[in-house]
Structure formats: C-alpha cells, structure tokens
DNA sequence: TTGTAAGCGTTATCAA
DNA sequence: TTGATAACGCTTACAA
C-alpha cells in the first residue's frame, strides 16, 4: 500500500499543495480547469488524504466513543446498529468501549479516552451516580446518554419508562388480573429500572389495586446471564409463595428466566399465569408462547443519540432539547390472557 | 478540556521535549531523578500524549477495522466480544464496519479504509470471492479472516465445519435415525456453509445411508431475519413432502424457524421429529425444548483473530500458521431423541 | 546524560 | 487566482 500524499498530487498537477487542499475541500475558489485536473489526477493515482494528519491539524478525527455494558447483548447491539447507521452517513467512526457494568472499568476507560482522539462519547445504560461523566459534561466534552439518566442538563435519549410500565399494568388489568407480580433488577442508581418499577406501582394504584412489596422480586444483577439468575432467584423467591395470576418483568431476558421457572413447575403460560416483558428483544418472539412485551425503539434510540452528538459537536445543538423521549408501545403476543379467577 | 502537550511538560520540568518523550516512552536512558520528576509532573497536570500526533508520526494508531455482516446478530457480537477483549489488553482500538452481507458496500468500505488510519482489518464471515480482499492481502496489508475462507495463504480462524456437521449426523444415526433432512443457506461463495453441507452428506454415506438432494432445503438468504425466512421456506418446501425423522440445520436461527413451522403443524419435538442446530447461539437454550446443537467457540475465535493480527502487525507472524482450526463440539440438549420408527 | 531540529500529512494564515 | 509557510503534537536521528 504505497500511499501518495498531497505533495505528490501537487507535483503532478504543477500547483502548490494549498491549491490541492483547497480544491479537494472546496474551501476557497480554485479555477475550474485547475480543480478538474486536481480531481482527475487525485483519483487516477488513488490519492486518499490521511485522516490522521487531517485529524491532527483539525483536532478532530470524527470519531465517537460508545460506552456500552455488553456488545453481545441484544438490546445494546440493536442500539449500536442505529448509532452506526447515522455515523456512517455522516462520515463518523465509532469505537466501542465495553464496560460490563463495571464502574471502575468505565472510569478507567473514560480516563484513557482523554488521551485519545475522540470527539465525543455516547454512554448507553449503566449506573446513574457517575461523577466522572458529570465532570466530562462540565468540561464541555460532548456526551449523550442513552437509556440512562444522570441529570436533566445532560443530553439523553430515553423512553418514558414510567408510562410504559404503567401501560403494561393497564393491559393486564383490562384482562381481569388483580394479582400482579413484578420481577426487576435492583435499582439503586438505575433510574430507568426504577422508573419502570414506579410505573408498575402507580399502575396498580390507579387501577384501584393495592401495591404489595411482597409481590416484587428484586434481582441482584451480578452476572450477564440475566435469564439464568432470574431462574435461580425465582426458585428461591416463590418457594412457598402463592404465584400471582400475572407477572410483569423489567426486561424480556428476565421474562425468559421466569418462563423456564414456570415451565419446570408445570405452570402453563398464559393459561395459569400471564406474563408481560419489556424491551421487545428478538428472543421474545422465539419464546413459547411468544411474549407480550413493551417495545423500546432500540435502533431509533441509537440513531437519535448519534444525531444529537453530531449536532453538539458541530455546535448546532438546541440547548432546550436536552432530554429526548421516544415512543414505546405494547406489543401484544400470546403470553398474557384473560384472568380465569 | 484544556489539554496540555509535551511542550508544557518540558517547560515545567525544565528539560527538552525529547527528554520528556524518551522518559515517558522509556526509549533511551534518562537520569533517574529527571525521569521521576517528569512522571510526577505529567501525572500532576494530567498530561496525556495525543494519540493522534503519535499516530501521525508512527504511521499507526493501533486501530483495527472489523468487518462484520451485522453487529446485532448473536453470532457476530459474540465474536466481537473476543476481538474486543484482546484489543483492550493490547491497547488497540477497533472500529466496526457493518456490511449487511452486501459485497458492494464491503468494497466501498474497504476503499474508504485506505484513507483511514487503521493498521489492519478483520473480516468476519461474508462471501468467498472477494478480489478486493485478496488484493489487500497482496499489498501486504494485515488481514485476518474469521469464519470465512478465501484462500489458503490468507490467515483465517475457523472451525472444521465439515467434521462438525458430520459429527451431528453421527449423533442422529446413533439415536436410530435413518431419514435425516438438512436445512441450509445457499452456499455459492460460502465455503463455511458448504463445508457443513458436505459434512452432512459424508456423514450419511459413512453411516451407510443414502444422500438424497430432495431432503435438502436450500434457503436464499435475502434478509437478516433468518428465522422468518426459514419459516416461510419450510411452509413451501414441506407442503406435500413427508417429513424426515430428523433435521439438521446450518445454524440455530434456522432451527428456530423450523421449530415455529413444526409447532404450527402440530409436530412435537423431539417426539415426532428430532432437530440438531449449529453455532450454539444463546437462543438455542431458550427454545422449547432446548436445542441440541454444535458449539462454535465464538468468543475464542474473536480472541484468536485479534491475537493473530497483532502478531502480523508486529511482524511476529509465524507464516506456517495461516489457518487456525479451533475445536467445536456437540452440545446435547433436548431436541433430539431416539427414533421411534 | 541531554538538547536541537527534521519530519509525519494536513489545514489555514498571510501575502502576492 | 494562487503560493509559502507555520502549525498541529509527537518521535527520533544526530549532535553535544
């Protein structure tokens, strides 16, 4: 890969390098014929400007760091798809930083980011109380959060988790359910998870039902195998508890864990118990029966975040529009049914 | 983010910038006290060398491009996990290029890669007949292939797809099956897919069974929804054909499509028909019944590829070790059972 | 043991 | 309408 540089082009064209640069970048007037010649020769010898040199000079490489708990998770990789799409369209690159929900690792990586060439960062999910992210924002480093909320003034892309969860309860109530359980992750420092829980609670209350903490299973998320830990926790939690007639879960993977537990126990879904998930992960359609769930527009969230950060970088940011709430909706499949009791 | 540069450090330390550079990089002897002072001050003011400037000078940014058909697919994102792990460990970054199995897009992106700052590329899956990849290799640009084979001299990380598929047939035969169907993607230009098919064929023959093309359903992969297209194709293919007693599939997503088809038809798995998948995707454990499948060590393949490419870049490449075959193994779950007939 | 200065490939200022 | 040249922040050959 012998590479040509701008000097080579200039020499062949018989002009100065600044003319070449200006012609190629359209950054000042260049006589038509000169310009044409420059373009012709550049393409002929296959000249590609060095993004590196350009980056050094412009102090920007059009690259965004994307912090994500786990690339290999459906939810996150769908978001990445959207991020990637918009990045491509705008000639941006992304580098992916996998944090595995590890805050120390996240901090370390943010630190190393500073030596890097990134123009901004997108943080997907993760914990709320991250001073280092606030700091980044204070230092005017462009950041956007996705499915995570740290403070009102940091740009974030979300859905209204509270309303979405409430709509799930409404749906179950409309099917006649009065005894509705909830399975969630622990939510200190996770406002998205907490908002869903509050939506569940409020949904009960607004429908004239009583909220009872005993009906809530809180799972400590110590591993990436969300289905597996859910299954284990269910075994302990429901050991001598009566099962409710319906269960809502904080995410589809958790619902899948509940499926496994219920099937093993000989309960059939939805005859004996109804289930509603959250996120509409691909697997929810594979489950048997297919899971009724609440859609989160993952790809769109990624697109939106990338668009926002590009706007911020290019100083086109509309400061009033910090928090963007996208629409979610209930996807009715076959895991929830009329309550028989 | 006011950033300090090497000059600032030099000034504060009262030494020249070359001393600072050498001290920090350990690239020539620097008096102990001087060195200590440089480190102290650098860390105090939070100096981070600009990766960009370093990259321009060294003509390398320690960045690898990873070409992948679809980040949002289980199989690929698991590979990425491994790639990412080793990259992190070695202070490499990756930029991800999503091709959606589109060869033209791939070519275009390879082209744009040349203007970029990447030190090498990993190509995951995709078609075989890619001259532009061969060309890249001829130009001595470091590349490694994963789950894809273009020619013997291009470094590749694979499993032995032929043997793996054969072992699946052996297993089904050991359960008493004599009528074994196969569902695959079309495999012009996809040697990995073809090898599996050949393994299936050879497995039949070696077990004294006859291979019959009518038992093979070939799916044209025009969409990313592998489950959906499989379901549709099954409906057409088996419309008036007798179902075999067992079916092997080219990947678990295809098996999931077959599940849907069979369940709708009222066939139960494994009582009426046995199924064996391929890849051991996460979803295979979620299926009902859990799918017996052939494991492909996805994360390890990613790790291996990244290690190889780093070796190539650092000229530590052992030229004899171009094609690496990792181990695969049969994961027995509950979708295959003794043949009743 | 350390400093000077060239050079990586651009962009952008100033001058013509 | 265009050209010289400094500068981006670093590494490294050469000199001291």
Coordinates of N, CA and C in Angstrom, one line a residue, chain A residues 138-285:
Chain A
X138 N -19.2 18.8 32.3 CA -18.8 20.2 32.8 C -17.7 20.7 32.0
X139 N -16.8 19.9 31.6 CA -15.6 20.3 30.8 C -16.0 20.5 29.4
X140 N -17.3 20.5 29.1 CA -17.8 20.8 27.8 C -17.4 19.7 26.8
X141 N -17.1 18.6 27.2 CA -16.9 17.5 26.3 C -18.2 16.9 25.9
X142 N -18.4 16.8 24.5 CA -19.7 16.4 24.0 C -20.1 15.0 24.5
X143 N -21.2 14.8 25.2 CA -21.7 13.5 25.5 C -23.2 13.4 25.4
X144 N -23.6 12.2 25.1 CA -25.1 11.9 25.0 C -25.3 10.6 25.7
X145 N -26.4 10.5 26.5 CA -26.7 9.3 27.2 C -27.8 8.6 26.5
X146 N -27.8 7.3 26.6 CA -28.9 6.5 26.0 C -29.4 5.5 27.1
X147 N -30.7 5.5 27.3 CA -31.3 4.6 28.3 C -30.6 4.8 29.6
X148 N -30.4 6.0 29.9 CA -29.6 6.3 31.2 C -29.9 7.8 31.5
X149 N -30.0 8.1 32.7 CA -30.3 9.5 33.0 C -29.5 9.9 34.2
X150 N -28.7 10.9 34.1 CA -27.8 11.3 35.2 C -28.2 12.6 35.8
X151 N -28.5 13.5 34.9 CA -29.1 14.8 35.3 C -29.8 15.5 34.2
X152 N -30.7 16.4 34.5 CA -31.5 17.0 33.5 C -30.7 17.7 32.4
X153 N -29.6 18.2 32.7 CA -28.9 19.0 31.7 C -27.9 18.2 30.8
X154 N -27.8 17.0 31.1 CA -27.0 16.1 30.2 C -27.9 15.5 29.1
X155 N -27.6 15.8 27.8 CA -28.5 15.3 26.8 C -28.7 13.7 26.9
X156 N -29.9 13.3 26.8 CA -30.2 11.9 27.0 C -31.3 11.5 26.0
X157 N -31.2 10.2 25.6 CA -32.3 9.6 24.8 C -32.9 8.5 25.6
X158 N -34.2 8.6 25.7 CA -34.9 7.7 26.6 C -36.3 7.3 26.0
X159 N -36.9 6.4 26.7 CA -38.4 6.3 26.6 C -38.9 6.7 27.9
X160 N -40.2 6.9 28.0 CA -40.8 7.2 29.3 C -41.1 5.9 30.0
X161 N -40.1 5.5 30.7 CA -40.2 4.1 31.3 C -41.4 4.0 32.3
X162 N -41.7 5.1 33.0 CA -42.8 5.1 33.9 C -44.1 4.8 33.2
X163 N -44.4 5.6 32.2 CA -45.6 5.4 31.5 C -45.7 4.1 30.8
X164 N -44.6 3.7 30.3 CA -44.6 2.4 29.5 C -45.0 1.2 30.5
X165 N -44.3 1.2 31.7 CA -44.6 0.2 32.6 C -46.1 0.2 33.0
X166 N -46.6 1.5 33.3 CA -47.9 1.7 33.7 C -48.9 1.1 32.6
X167 N -48.6 1.3 31.4 CA -49.4 0.8 30.3 C -49.5 -0.7 30.3
X168 N -48.4 -1.3 30.8 CA -48.4 -2.8 30.9 C -49.4 -3.3 32.0
X169 N -49.4 -2.6 33.1 CA -50.3 -2.9 34.2 C -51.7 -2.7 33.7
X170 N -52.0 -1.5 33.0 CA -53.3 -1.3 32.5 C -53.8 -2.4 31.6
X171 N -52.9 -2.9 30.8 CA -53.3 -4.0 29.9 C -53.7 -5.3 30.7
X172 N -52.9 -5.6 31.7 CA -53.2 -6.8 32.5 C -54.5 -6.6 33.2
X173 N -54.7 -5.4 33.8 CA -55.9 -5.2 34.5 C -57.1 -5.3 33.5
X174 N -56.9 -4.8 32.3 CA -58.0 -4.9 31.3 C -58.4 -6.4 31.0
X175 N -57.4 -7.3 31.3 CA -57.7 -8.7 31.1 C -58.3 -9.3 32.3
X176 N -58.5 -8.5 33.3 CA -59.1 -9.0 34.5 C -58.2 -9.4 35.7
X177 N -56.9 -9.1 35.5 CA -55.9 -9.5 36.5 C -56.0 -8.5 37.7
X178 N -55.9 -9.1 38.9 CA -55.9 -8.2 40.1 C -54.7 -8.5 41.0
X179 N -54.1 -9.7 40.7 CA -52.9 -10.1 41.5 C -51.7 -10.1 40.5
X180 N -51.0 -9.0 40.5 CA -49.9 -8.8 39.5 C -48.6 -8.7 40.2
X181 N -47.7 -9.6 39.9 CA -46.4 -9.5 40.5 C -45.4 -8.8 39.6
X182 N -44.2 -8.5 40.1 CA -43.2 -7.8 39.3 C -41.8 -8.4 39.6
X183 N -41.1 -8.6 38.5 CA -39.7 -9.0 38.7 C -38.8 -8.0 38.1
X184 N -37.8 -7.5 38.9 CA -37.0 -6.4 38.4 C -35.5 -6.6 38.9
X185 N -34.6 -5.9 38.3 CA -33.3 -5.8 38.9 C -33.3 -4.8 40.0
X186 N -32.3 -4.9 40.8 CA -32.2 -3.8 41.9 C -32.0 -2.5 41.2
X187 N -32.4 -1.4 41.8 CA -32.4 -0.2 41.0 C -31.8 1.0 41.8
X188 N -30.9 0.7 42.8 CA -30.2 1.9 43.2 C -29.4 2.3 42.0
X189 N -29.4 3.6 41.8 CA -28.5 4.1 40.7 C -28.9 3.7 39.3
X190 N -30.1 3.3 39.2 CA -30.6 2.9 37.8 C -31.9 3.5 37.6
X191 N -32.0 4.8 37.2 CA -33.3 5.4 37.2 C -34.2 4.8 36.2
X192 N -33.7 4.3 35.1 CA -34.6 3.7 34.1 C -35.3 2.5 34.7
X193 N -34.5 1.7 35.4 CA -35.1 0.5 36.1 C -36.1 0.9 37.1
X194 N -35.7 2.0 37.9 CA -36.6 2.4 38.9 C -37.9 3.0 38.4
X195 N -37.8 3.8 37.3 CA -39.0 4.4 36.7 C -40.0 3.3 36.3
X196 N -39.5 2.2 35.8 CA -40.4 1.1 35.4 C -41.1 0.6 36.6
X197 N -40.3 0.4 37.7 CA -40.9 -0.1 38.9 C -42.0 0.9 39.4
X198 N -41.7 2.2 39.4 CA -42.7 3.2 39.8 C -43.9 3.2 39.0
X199 N -43.7 2.9 37.7 CA -44.8 2.8 36.8 C -45.7 1.7 37.1
X200 N -45.1 0.6 37.5 CA -45.8 -0.6 37.9 C -46.7 -0.3 39.1
X201 N -46.0 0.3 40.1 CA -46.7 0.7 41.3 C -47.9 1.6 41.1
X202 N -47.6 2.7 40.4 CA -48.6 3.6 40.1 C -49.8 3.0 39.3
X203 N -49.4 2.1 38.4 CA -50.4 1.5 37.6 C -51.4 0.7 38.5
X204 N -50.9 0.0 39.4 CA -51.7 -0.7 40.4 C -52.7 0.2 41.1
X205 N -52.1 1.3 41.7 CA -52.8 2.2 42.5 C -53.9 2.9 41.6
X206 N -53.6 3.3 40.5 CA -54.6 4.0 39.6 C -55.7 3.1 39.2
X207 N -55.4 1.8 39.2 CA -56.5 0.8 38.9 C -57.2 0.3 40.1
X208 N -56.9 1.0 41.2 CA -57.6 0.6 42.5 C -57.1 -0.7 43.1
X209 N -55.9 -1.1 42.7 CA -55.3 -2.3 43.3 C -54.3 -1.9 44.4
X210 N -54.0 -2.8 45.2 CA -53.1 -2.5 46.3 C -51.7 -2.9 45.9
X211 N -50.7 -2.0 46.2 CA -49.3 -2.4 45.9 C -48.8 -3.2 47.1
X212 N -48.2 -4.3 46.9 CA -47.6 -5.1 48.0 C -46.1 -5.4 47.7
X213 N -45.2 -5.0 48.5 CA -43.8 -5.2 48.3 C -43.5 -6.7 48.2
X214 N -44.3 -7.5 48.8 CA -44.0 -9.0 48.7 C -44.2 -9.6 47.4
X215 N -44.9 -8.8 46.5 CA -45.1 -9.4 45.2 C -43.9 -9.0 44.2
X216 N -42.9 -8.3 44.8 CA -41.8 -7.8 43.9 C -40.6 -8.6 44.2
X217 N -40.1 -9.2 43.1 CA -38.8 -9.9 43.3 C -37.7 -9.0 42.7
X218 N -36.7 -8.7 43.6 CA -35.6 -7.8 43.2 C -34.4 -8.7 43.0
X219 N -33.9 -8.6 41.8 CA -32.7 -9.5 41.5 C -31.4 -8.6 41.4
X220 N -30.4 -9.2 42.1 CA -29.1 -8.5 42.0 C -28.4 -9.0 40.8
X221 N -28.0 -8.0 40.0 CA -27.5 -8.3 38.6 C -26.0 -8.5 38.7
X222 N -25.6 -9.7 39.2 CA -24.2 -9.9 39.3 C -23.6 -10.6 38.1
X223 N -24.4 -11.0 37.2 CA -23.8 -11.7 36.0 C -24.5 -11.2 34.7
X224 N -23.9 -11.5 33.6 CA -24.5 -11.1 32.3 C -25.6 -12.1 31.9
X225 N -25.7 -13.2 32.6 CA -26.7 -14.2 32.2 C -28.0 -13.9 32.9
X226 N -28.7 -12.9 32.4 CA -29.9 -12.5 33.1 C -31.0 -13.5 33.2
X227 N -31.1 -14.4 32.2 CA -32.1 -15.4 32.2 C -31.7 -16.4 33.4
X228 N -30.5 -16.8 33.4 CA -30.0 -17.7 34.4 C -30.2 -17.3 35.9
X229 N -29.8 -16.0 36.1 CA -30.0 -15.6 37.5 C -31.5 -15.4 37.9
X230 N -32.3 -15.0 36.9 CA -33.7 -14.9 37.1 C -34.3 -16.2 37.5
X231 N -33.9 -17.2 36.8 CA -34.4 -18.6 37.1 C -34.1 -19.0 38.5
X232 N -32.8 -18.8 38.9 CA -32.4 -19.1 40.2 C -33.2 -18.4 41.3
X233 N -33.3 -17.1 41.0 CA -33.9 -16.2 42.0 C -35.4 -16.6 42.2
X234 N -36.1 -16.9 41.1 CA -37.5 -17.3 41.1 C -37.6 -18.6 42.0
X235 N -36.7 -19.5 41.8 CA -36.8 -20.8 42.6 C -36.8 -20.5 44.1
X236 N -36.0 -19.5 44.5 CA -35.9 -19.2 45.9 C -37.1 -18.4 46.4
X237 N -37.5 -17.4 45.5 CA -38.5 -16.4 45.9 C -39.9 -17.0 46.0
X238 N -40.2 -17.9 45.1 CA -41.6 -18.4 45.0 C -41.7 -19.8 45.8
X239 N -40.7 -20.0 46.6 CA -40.6 -21.4 47.2 C -41.9 -21.8 47.9
X240 N -42.4 -20.8 48.7 CA -43.7 -21.2 49.3 C -44.7 -20.0 49.2
X241 N -44.4 -19.2 48.2 CA -45.3 -18.1 48.0 C -46.4 -18.5 47.0
X242 N -47.6 -18.0 47.1 CA -48.6 -18.3 46.1 C -48.2 -17.5 44.8
X243 N -48.3 -18.1 43.7 CA -48.0 -17.3 42.5 C -49.1 -16.4 42.2
X244 N -48.8 -15.2 41.7 CA -49.8 -14.2 41.2 C -50.5 -14.8 39.9
X245 N -51.5 -14.1 39.5 CA -52.1 -14.5 38.2 C -51.4 -13.9 37.0
X246 N -50.6 -12.9 37.3 CA -49.8 -12.3 36.2 C -48.5 -11.7 36.7
X247 N -47.5 -11.7 35.9 CA -46.2 -11.2 36.3 C -45.7 -10.2 35.2
X248 N -45.2 -9.1 35.6 CA -44.5 -8.2 34.7 C -43.0 -8.2 35.0
X249 N -42.2 -8.1 34.0 CA -40.8 -8.1 34.2 C -40.1 -6.9 33.7
X250 N -38.9 -6.6 34.2 CA -38.2 -5.4 33.8 C -37.6 -5.5 32.4
X251 N -37.4 -6.7 32.0 CA -36.9 -6.9 30.6 C -37.2 -8.3 30.1
X252 N -37.2 -8.5 28.8 CA -37.5 -9.8 28.2 C -36.6 -10.9 28.7
X253 N -35.4 -10.7 28.9 CA -34.5 -11.7 29.3 C -34.9 -12.3 30.7
X254 N -35.4 -11.4 31.5 CA -35.9 -11.8 32.8 C -37.2 -12.6 32.6
X255 N -38.0 -12.2 31.7 CA -39.2 -12.9 31.4 C -38.9 -14.3 31.0
X256 N -37.8 -14.5 30.2 CA -37.4 -15.8 29.7 C -37.0 -16.7 30.9
X257 N -36.3 -16.1 31.9 CA -36.0 -16.8 33.1 C -37.2 -17.3 33.8
X258 N -38.2 -16.4 33.9 CA -39.4 -16.7 34.5 C -40.1 -17.9 33.8
X259 N -40.1 -17.8 32.4 CA -40.7 -18.9 31.6 C -40.1 -20.2 32.1
X260 N -38.8 -20.3 32.1 CA -38.1 -21.5 32.5 C -38.5 -22.0 33.8
X261 N -38.6 -21.1 34.8 CA -39.0 -21.5 36.1 C -40.5 -22.0 36.1
X262 N -41.4 -21.3 35.4 CA -42.8 -21.7 35.4 C -43.0 -23.1 34.7
X263 N -42.3 -23.2 33.6 CA -42.5 -24.5 32.9 C -42.0 -25.7 33.7
X264 N -40.9 -25.5 34.4 CA -40.4 -26.5 35.2 C -41.4 -26.9 36.3
X265 N -42.0 -25.9 36.8 CA -43.0 -26.0 37.8 C -44.3 -26.6 37.3
X266 N -44.4 -26.7 36.0 CA -45.7 -27.3 35.4 C -46.8 -26.2 35.2
X267 N -46.5 -25.0 35.4 CA -47.5 -23.9 35.1 C -47.5 -23.7 33.6
X268 N -48.7 -23.5 33.0 CA -48.6 -23.1 31.6 C -49.0 -21.7 31.4
X269 N -48.3 -21.1 30.4 CA -48.5 -19.7 30.1 C -49.3 -19.7 28.8
X270 N -50.3 -18.9 28.7 CA -50.9 -18.0 29.7 C -52.0 -18.6 30.5
X271 N -52.3 -19.9 30.3 CA -53.5 -20.4 31.0 C -53.4 -20.2 32.5
X272 N -52.3 -20.6 33.1 CA -52.2 -20.5 34.5 C -51.7 -19.1 35.0
X273 N -50.9 -18.5 34.2 CA -50.3 -17.3 34.6 C -49.9 -16.5 33.3
X274 N -50.2 -15.2 33.4 CA -49.9 -14.3 32.3 C -48.5 -13.6 32.5
X275 N -47.9 -13.3 31.4 CA -46.6 -12.6 31.5 C -46.5 -11.4 30.6
X276 N -45.9 -10.3 31.0 CA -45.6 -9.2 30.1 C -44.1 -8.8 30.3
X277 N -43.4 -8.7 29.2 CA -42.0 -8.4 29.3 C -41.7 -6.9 29.0
X278 N -40.5 -6.6 28.7 CA -40.1 -5.2 28.4 C -38.9 -5.3 27.5
X279 N -38.9 -4.4 26.5 CA -37.8 -4.2 25.6 C -38.1 -4.7 24.2
X280 N -38.9 -5.8 24.1 CA -39.2 -6.4 22.8 C -37.8 -6.9 22.2
X281 N -37.1 -7.7 22.9 CA -35.9 -8.3 22.3 C -36.3 -9.3 21.3
X282 N -35.4 -9.6 20.4 CA -35.7 -10.6 19.4 C -36.2 -11.9 20.0
X283 N -35.5 -12.3 21.1 CA -35.9 -13.6 21.6 C -37.3 -13.7 22.1
X284 N -38.0 -12.5 22.3 CA -39.3 -12.6 22.8 C -40.3 -13.2 21.8
X285 N -40.0 -13.1 20.6 CA -40.8 -13.8 19.6 C -40.5 -15.3 19.4

